[in-house]
Amino acid sequence: MPALNSIYGLFLDPDAAERGMNALRAAGVAPENILVMSAQPFDDYSFTHAGRKTVMPWLATLGGLVGGTCGFLLARYTQVAYPSITGGMPLVSPWPTAIVTYELTMFGAVMTTVITLLITARLGRRRPAPYDPEISNGKILIGALDPSDAERADLERRLLSAGAERVKST
Amino acid sequence: MPAKTPEQINEDLLRPLGGASARYLTALAFFAGIVIAAFCAFGWQVYAGIGVAGIRRPVFWGFYITNFVFWIGLSHAGTLISAILRLANATWRRPVTRCAEVITVFALSIGATFPVIHLGKPWLAFWLFPYPSERGLWPNIRSPLLWDFFAINTYLLGSVTFLLLPMIPDMALIRDRATGLRKKIYSVAALGWRGTPKQWHRLESAMQIMAIAVIPVAVSVHSIVSWDFAMAPVPMWHSTIFAPYFVAGAIFSGIAALIIAMALLRKFLHLEEYLLRVHFENLGKLLLVMSLLWFYFVFAERLTAWYGNEPSEMTVFWVTQTGSYSPLFWLMVFCNFVVPFPILAIKKLRTITGTVIASIGVVIGMWLERFLIIVPSLSHKYLPYSWGTYRPTWVELTITAGTFAAMAMLYMLFAKTVPIISIWELKAKEHPTSDHAPALAQTAEEGAD
Amino acid sequence: MAHQWGMVIDLDRCTGCEACVVACHAENNISTVGEDQAARGRAKHWIRVERYYEGEFPDVKTKFMPVLCQQCDAAPCEPVCPTFASYHTIEGLNGQVYNRCIGTRYCANACPYNVRFFNFYNPVWDKPLNLQLNPDVSVREVGVMEKCTFCVQRIKASEIQASSEKRDVKDGEIQPACVQSCPTKAMVFGDLSDPQSEVSRLARSNRATKLLGELGTLPKVTYLQRDSWHAGEDS
């Protein structure tokens, strides 16, 4: 499993993690090969700023539109499918149709958000990925994926000098 | 409070997940016993016929629908409050959100069973679902009960995911520490969470969207529950005030339930350093606002009925104001306003004990409110010849007790399996916006060049 | 144009004898529930005679008012049923399909006249009443709502008879059990879509009122009475 080849440092302090990140970039590690993991979001530090662009709100809107359309069609169809005698009132009653449309709009939006989260955040996948249980003790993992043997020593030195508590190689 | 290290937070909040004490097991068995009794009562009702309940002509809805409205209302504790606080970026919400959202999920699940429990033929409840059947008949979408079906399901989906999504990082935390079977279970629950920036960012985006979506859904749910009544030409039901009145009442009872739950968690799980007095004080202020709002709604509703002076409405008006239901009515006013208002308005009394007393009053008062909306109107509908009174039987009482026990039982089980305070969100508070972060970002970019 | 079945009840003729109630029970297989259950409000009377008293003792006048399903044109019971168990027929009746009913009891709450009855238990008939069940009317099981049908089985029988003889249903040919059994002929049943029918003629009387007409339910039962409010304009 080549994907599990990695070298990483565990940092206690986010400022040190920031320095470790810079060190990896300075060493010329490609951005897609840089590993970052933490037990908190650390939104205020730039080492967490990779992959921030997301279309999730738009997908949620789209999901809502699809849900709403389904809701409208369902409400309409079920009223037409069993035409009741309405005494001159519209067969497709506007208020209930609007209510069902609204509820299914929200249903669609919520559903899409959850599915988008699961897919884009790669949740629920069984493929092994680099990880260290130390992260949940508050350590911040900064490392490089798939380094060549020549790079390893250099990266280890750079991570340690940035303030890594430990450097692990897998 | 001296800042806690992440290790301390982990230890404090994961401690309750350990083994069960004898006291815990006794309490659990006690509640489970009541729940089993409720199931037996329901089984008896299915076997013998719905007549073993106290409902009658003309009061066709009694305790069951009261419980339905009460529990759906209580479910507005969590998701709604948590979503509002999340959007408002109120940092003090962090230890509160999860224990609130759990109330929502369980209260909603309990409430949603009542439309089935109260049916004459509960085994045909699936006929309410819109699915293509061999009968060629779809459910009648004009019926407010169908609106309930859609609204409750949407709200259930929303609140369950709203609870589960922020739980994923905490599941990963437990996974990393557990061994054996527990590790396997929590590994599945953690969905392979690693804590990459992308995962964090997606999770926060999703929570933001969910918070925006779930607020209108919560409002719509209780509006629709109110329309179950307001759509029928029954005295004092057929009113435009019902939807906002119900929503306000729902949030009112929801906050009260949350305060009670928090106080119990604080005591039994020793979370004194997490659930602080400021939380009870802030929620107490919210409860005070809702108490005033509730009083305002009752006043507006009664005033309009009074000046309308419509004979059938006035019958129901007087029967609740001075007639046979008046003891319950004034007890409700006492519980919902007379008790909580001074306690919550006077800063000295707005302590943890004070807010809990006020909240217990509100929960009782709001249950009474649901009862007083349903039963007096039905028992005094138009033609005096067919008026009637309602008295619950042991079946209804057992099932009602069973729902409260079910809530306690589910809450206890949840608190044993999942940290009741969101650990990662609590830790995130330790790193508020640091002043030097932009500068650091600057150097990071320079370093990358 | 389909028939629109309607009824006129002359309160000035009603003696409150309750023959209609008994006839209705016999015709429509309405089970009795016993003393205890009746006291708990579970009695089923598709038609009932409401008694109201006017004046102070000893100068008391009793007024009788038979109340049955008003077969409203804008019936509150119909839109609230989630399973189309209560629905509107083309002949203007408020139909109740027992097989579709799952017992939400919403229709009964919405009905302002309280003329819907719920089967709280499976029905039983004390011997020998079990031998006199009407084969044209289905019996209702536990958990099902039931109510006055205007004796739809009699309506259907007459319509089938008429169509086999290639003619229209004659006015007065159909008599629901209550109408048939009324000794003072206080009740008249017929087709409201036919302006010449007896029921249409009586419904135009200036003694005519609708029960709770102000609710806008458009009932098809009309009550005739010399109302004290209309005393001056009596015919």
Tab-separated table of C-alpha atoms in Angstrom, chain A residues 12 14-15 18-19 22 25-26 35-54 56-58 60 74-79 81-82 84 86 90-93 95-97 99-100 102-104 106-107 109-111 113-114 116-118 120-126 129-139, chain B residues 6-7 10 130 136-143 146-147 150-155 157-158 161 165 168-169 172-173 175-177 183 188 190-207 209-210 212-217 220-221 224 227 424 427-434 436-438 440-441 443-445 447-448:
chain	number	residue	atom	x	y	z
A	12	LEU	CA	1.463	20.263	20.392
A	14	PRO	CA	-0.538	25.265	16.572
A	15	ASP	CA	2.109	27.938	16.055
A	18	GLU	CA	2.272	26.419	11.327
A	19	ARG	CA	6.086	26.504	11.195
A	22	ASN	CA	5.983	26.237	6.185
A	25	ARG	CA	6.390	23.843	1.764
A	26	ALA	CA	9.909	25.218	1.744
A	35	LEU	CA	-0.884	15.740	5.414
A	36	VAL	CA	-2.642	17.778	8.065
A	37	MET	CA	-4.788	16.329	10.827
A	38	SER	CA	-5.978	17.800	14.059
A	39	ALA	CA	-8.569	17.283	16.764
A	40	GLN	CA	-9.892	20.788	16.304
A	41	PRO	CA	-10.674	22.899	13.280
A	42	PHE	CA	-8.000	25.623	13.945
A	43	ASP	CA	-9.699	27.887	11.467
A	44	ASP	CA	-7.429	30.782	12.322
A	45	TYR	CA	-4.246	29.090	11.190
A	46	SER	CA	-3.244	28.866	7.576
A	47	PHE	CA	-2.150	25.223	7.809
A	48	THR	CA	-5.819	24.280	7.774
A	49	HIS	CA	-6.702	26.390	4.805
A	50	ALA	CA	-6.312	23.771	2.086
A	51	GLY	CA	-9.417	22.667	0.193
A	52	ARG	CA	-11.690	25.385	1.488
A	53	LYS	CA	-13.654	25.851	-1.670
A	54	THR	CA	-16.935	24.004	-1.558
A	56	MET	CA	-22.041	22.570	-0.664
A	57	PRO	CA	-24.450	25.528	-0.260
A	58	TRP	CA	-25.242	25.416	-3.953
A	60	ALA	CA	-28.020	22.074	-0.893
A	74	LEU	CA	-46.380	14.165	-5.356
A	75	ALA	CA	-48.945	16.499	-3.813
A	76	ARG	CA	-50.407	17.301	-7.215
A	77	TYR	CA	-50.437	13.735	-8.416
A	78	THR	CA	-52.071	12.288	-5.331
A	79	GLN	CA	-54.867	14.829	-5.573
A	81	ALA	CA	-55.072	10.401	-8.876
A	82	TYR	CA	-58.026	10.233	-6.537
A	84	SER	CA	-62.564	13.923	-4.811
A	86	THR	CA	-64.759	19.404	-4.049
A	90	PRO	CA	-59.938	23.535	-6.990
A	91	LEU	CA	-59.131	19.846	-7.218
A	92	VAL	CA	-55.460	20.544	-6.468
A	93	SER	CA	-55.777	22.395	-3.229
A	95	TRP	CA	-52.425	25.350	0.625
A	96	PRO	CA	-51.662	21.687	1.271
A	97	THR	CA	-49.681	21.501	-1.959
A	99	ILE	CA	-47.028	22.887	2.602
A	100	VAL	CA	-45.924	19.534	1.207
A	102	TYR	CA	-42.110	23.310	1.383
A	103	GLU	CA	-41.455	20.349	3.656
A	104	LEU	CA	-39.932	18.266	0.904
A	106	MET	CA	-36.240	21.275	3.225
A	107	PHE	CA	-35.992	17.477	3.217
A	109	ALA	CA	-31.767	20.328	1.136
A	110	VAL	CA	-30.905	18.478	4.354
A	111	MET	CA	-30.456	15.170	2.563
A	113	THR	CA	-26.095	18.472	2.586
A	114	VAL	CA	-25.528	15.242	4.472
A	116	THR	CA	-22.367	15.995	0.092
A	117	LEU	CA	-20.617	16.042	3.451
A	118	LEU	CA	-20.160	12.279	3.468
A	120	THR	CA	-16.581	15.324	-0.073
A	121	ALA	CA	-15.178	14.711	3.391
A	122	ARG	CA	-14.503	11.082	2.415
A	123	LEU	CA	-16.470	9.763	5.355
A	124	GLY	CA	-17.479	6.158	5.582
A	125	ARG	CA	-14.738	4.934	3.270
A	126	ARG	CA	-13.024	1.732	4.171
A	129	ALA	CA	-5.458	6.181	5.168
A	130	PRO	CA	-2.588	7.587	7.223
A	131	TYR	CA	-3.655	8.362	10.741
A	132	ASP	CA	-2.250	8.563	14.225
A	133	PRO	CA	-4.368	8.092	17.359
A	134	GLU	CA	-2.192	10.710	19.066
A	135	ILE	CA	-4.232	13.320	17.211
A	136	SER	CA	-7.153	12.834	19.513
A	137	ASN	CA	-4.894	13.682	22.432
A	138	GLY	CA	-4.629	17.148	20.995
A	139	LYS	CA	-1.573	16.667	18.796
B	6	PRO	CA	-7.337	19.087	26.188
B	7	GLU	CA	-6.324	16.028	28.214
B	10	ASN	CA	-11.065	14.437	27.388
B	130	PRO	CA	-47.875	8.162	0.642
B	136	GLY	CA	-55.030	2.460	-5.717
B	137	LEU	CA	-55.662	5.047	-3.070
B	138	TRP	CA	-53.234	7.743	-1.966
B	139	PRO	CA	-53.557	9.451	1.375
B	140	ASN	CA	-55.566	12.667	1.400
B	141	ILE	CA	-53.060	15.474	1.241
B	142	ARG	CA	-55.744	17.950	2.291
B	143	SER	CA	-55.721	16.436	5.764
B	146	LEU	CA	-50.647	14.330	6.236
B	147	TRP	CA	-48.906	17.669	6.690
B	150	PHE	CA	-44.245	15.307	6.054
B	151	ALA	CA	-43.257	17.932	8.615
B	152	ILE	CA	-42.364	15.494	11.376
B	153	ASN	CA	-40.325	13.306	9.068
B	154	THR	CA	-38.405	16.283	7.705
B	155	TYR	CA	-37.798	17.581	11.206
B	157	LEU	CA	-34.248	13.826	9.565
B	158	GLY	CA	-32.974	17.334	10.199
B	161	THR	CA	-28.418	14.613	11.354
B	165	LEU	CA	-22.845	15.146	12.305
B	168	ILE	CA	-18.430	12.162	14.325
B	169	PRO	CA	-15.173	13.755	15.604
B	172	ALA	CA	-13.169	9.200	16.447
B	173	LEU	CA	-11.815	10.379	19.781
B	175	ARG	CA	-12.324	5.080	18.837
B	176	ASP	CA	-8.703	6.056	19.383
B	177	ARG	CA	-8.943	5.232	23.067
B	183	LYS	CA	-13.285	0.072	19.390
B	188	VAL	CA	-17.967	2.328	12.519
B	190	ALA	CA	-16.605	7.527	13.431
B	191	LEU	CA	-16.955	6.849	9.695
B	192	GLY	CA	-13.205	6.959	9.257
B	193	TRP	CA	-12.849	10.478	10.608
B	194	ARG	CA	-9.267	11.663	10.568
B	195	GLY	CA	-9.519	15.354	11.233
B	196	THR	CA	-8.070	16.669	8.015
B	197	PRO	CA	-8.686	20.357	7.346
B	198	LYS	CA	-10.999	19.410	4.523
B	199	GLN	CA	-13.119	17.253	6.804
B	200	TRP	CA	-13.284	19.965	9.427
B	201	HIS	CA	-14.222	22.565	6.915
B	202	ARG	CA	-16.892	20.438	5.250
B	203	LEU	CA	-18.352	19.533	8.609
B	204	GLU	CA	-18.589	23.175	9.605
B	205	SER	CA	-20.123	24.138	6.255
B	206	ALA	CA	-22.663	21.353	6.600
B	207	MET	CA	-23.548	22.431	10.135
B	209	ILE	CA	-26.384	24.907	6.207
B	210	MET	CA	-28.205	22.568	8.569
B	212	ILE	CA	-30.146	27.563	8.484
B	213	ALA	CA	-32.438	24.809	7.216
B	214	VAL	CA	-33.573	23.424	10.526
B	215	ILE	CA	-34.936	26.678	11.989
B	216	PRO	CA	-37.738	27.141	9.439
B	217	VAL	CA	-38.465	23.417	9.609
B	220	SER	CA	-43.205	24.770	10.419
B	221	VAL	CA	-43.532	21.578	12.459
B	224	ILE	CA	-48.604	22.340	11.417
B	227	TRP	CA	-53.192	23.460	12.349
B	424	TRP	CA	-14.149	19.067	20.027
B	427	LYS	CA	-11.791	22.497	22.828
B	428	ALA	CA	-12.258	24.789	19.877
B	429	LYS	CA	-13.198	27.471	22.369
B	430	GLU	CA	-9.662	27.286	23.731
B	431	HIS	CA	-8.431	28.814	20.512
B	432	PRO	CA	-10.497	31.878	19.857
B	433	THR	CA	-9.440	34.161	17.062
B	434	SER	CA	-5.839	34.919	17.863
B	436	HIS	CA	-1.452	37.122	15.487
B	437	ALA	CA	-3.097	34.632	13.153
B	438	PRO	CA	-3.268	36.926	10.102
B	440	LEU	CA	1.206	34.142	10.706
B	441	ALA	CA	-0.762	33.447	7.590
B	443	THR	CA	4.561	34.561	6.878
B	444	ALA	CA	3.233	31.206	5.780
B	445	GLU	CA	2.610	32.541	2.315
B	447	GLY	CA	7.570	30.919	3.321
B	448	ALA	CA	5.829	29.068	0.564
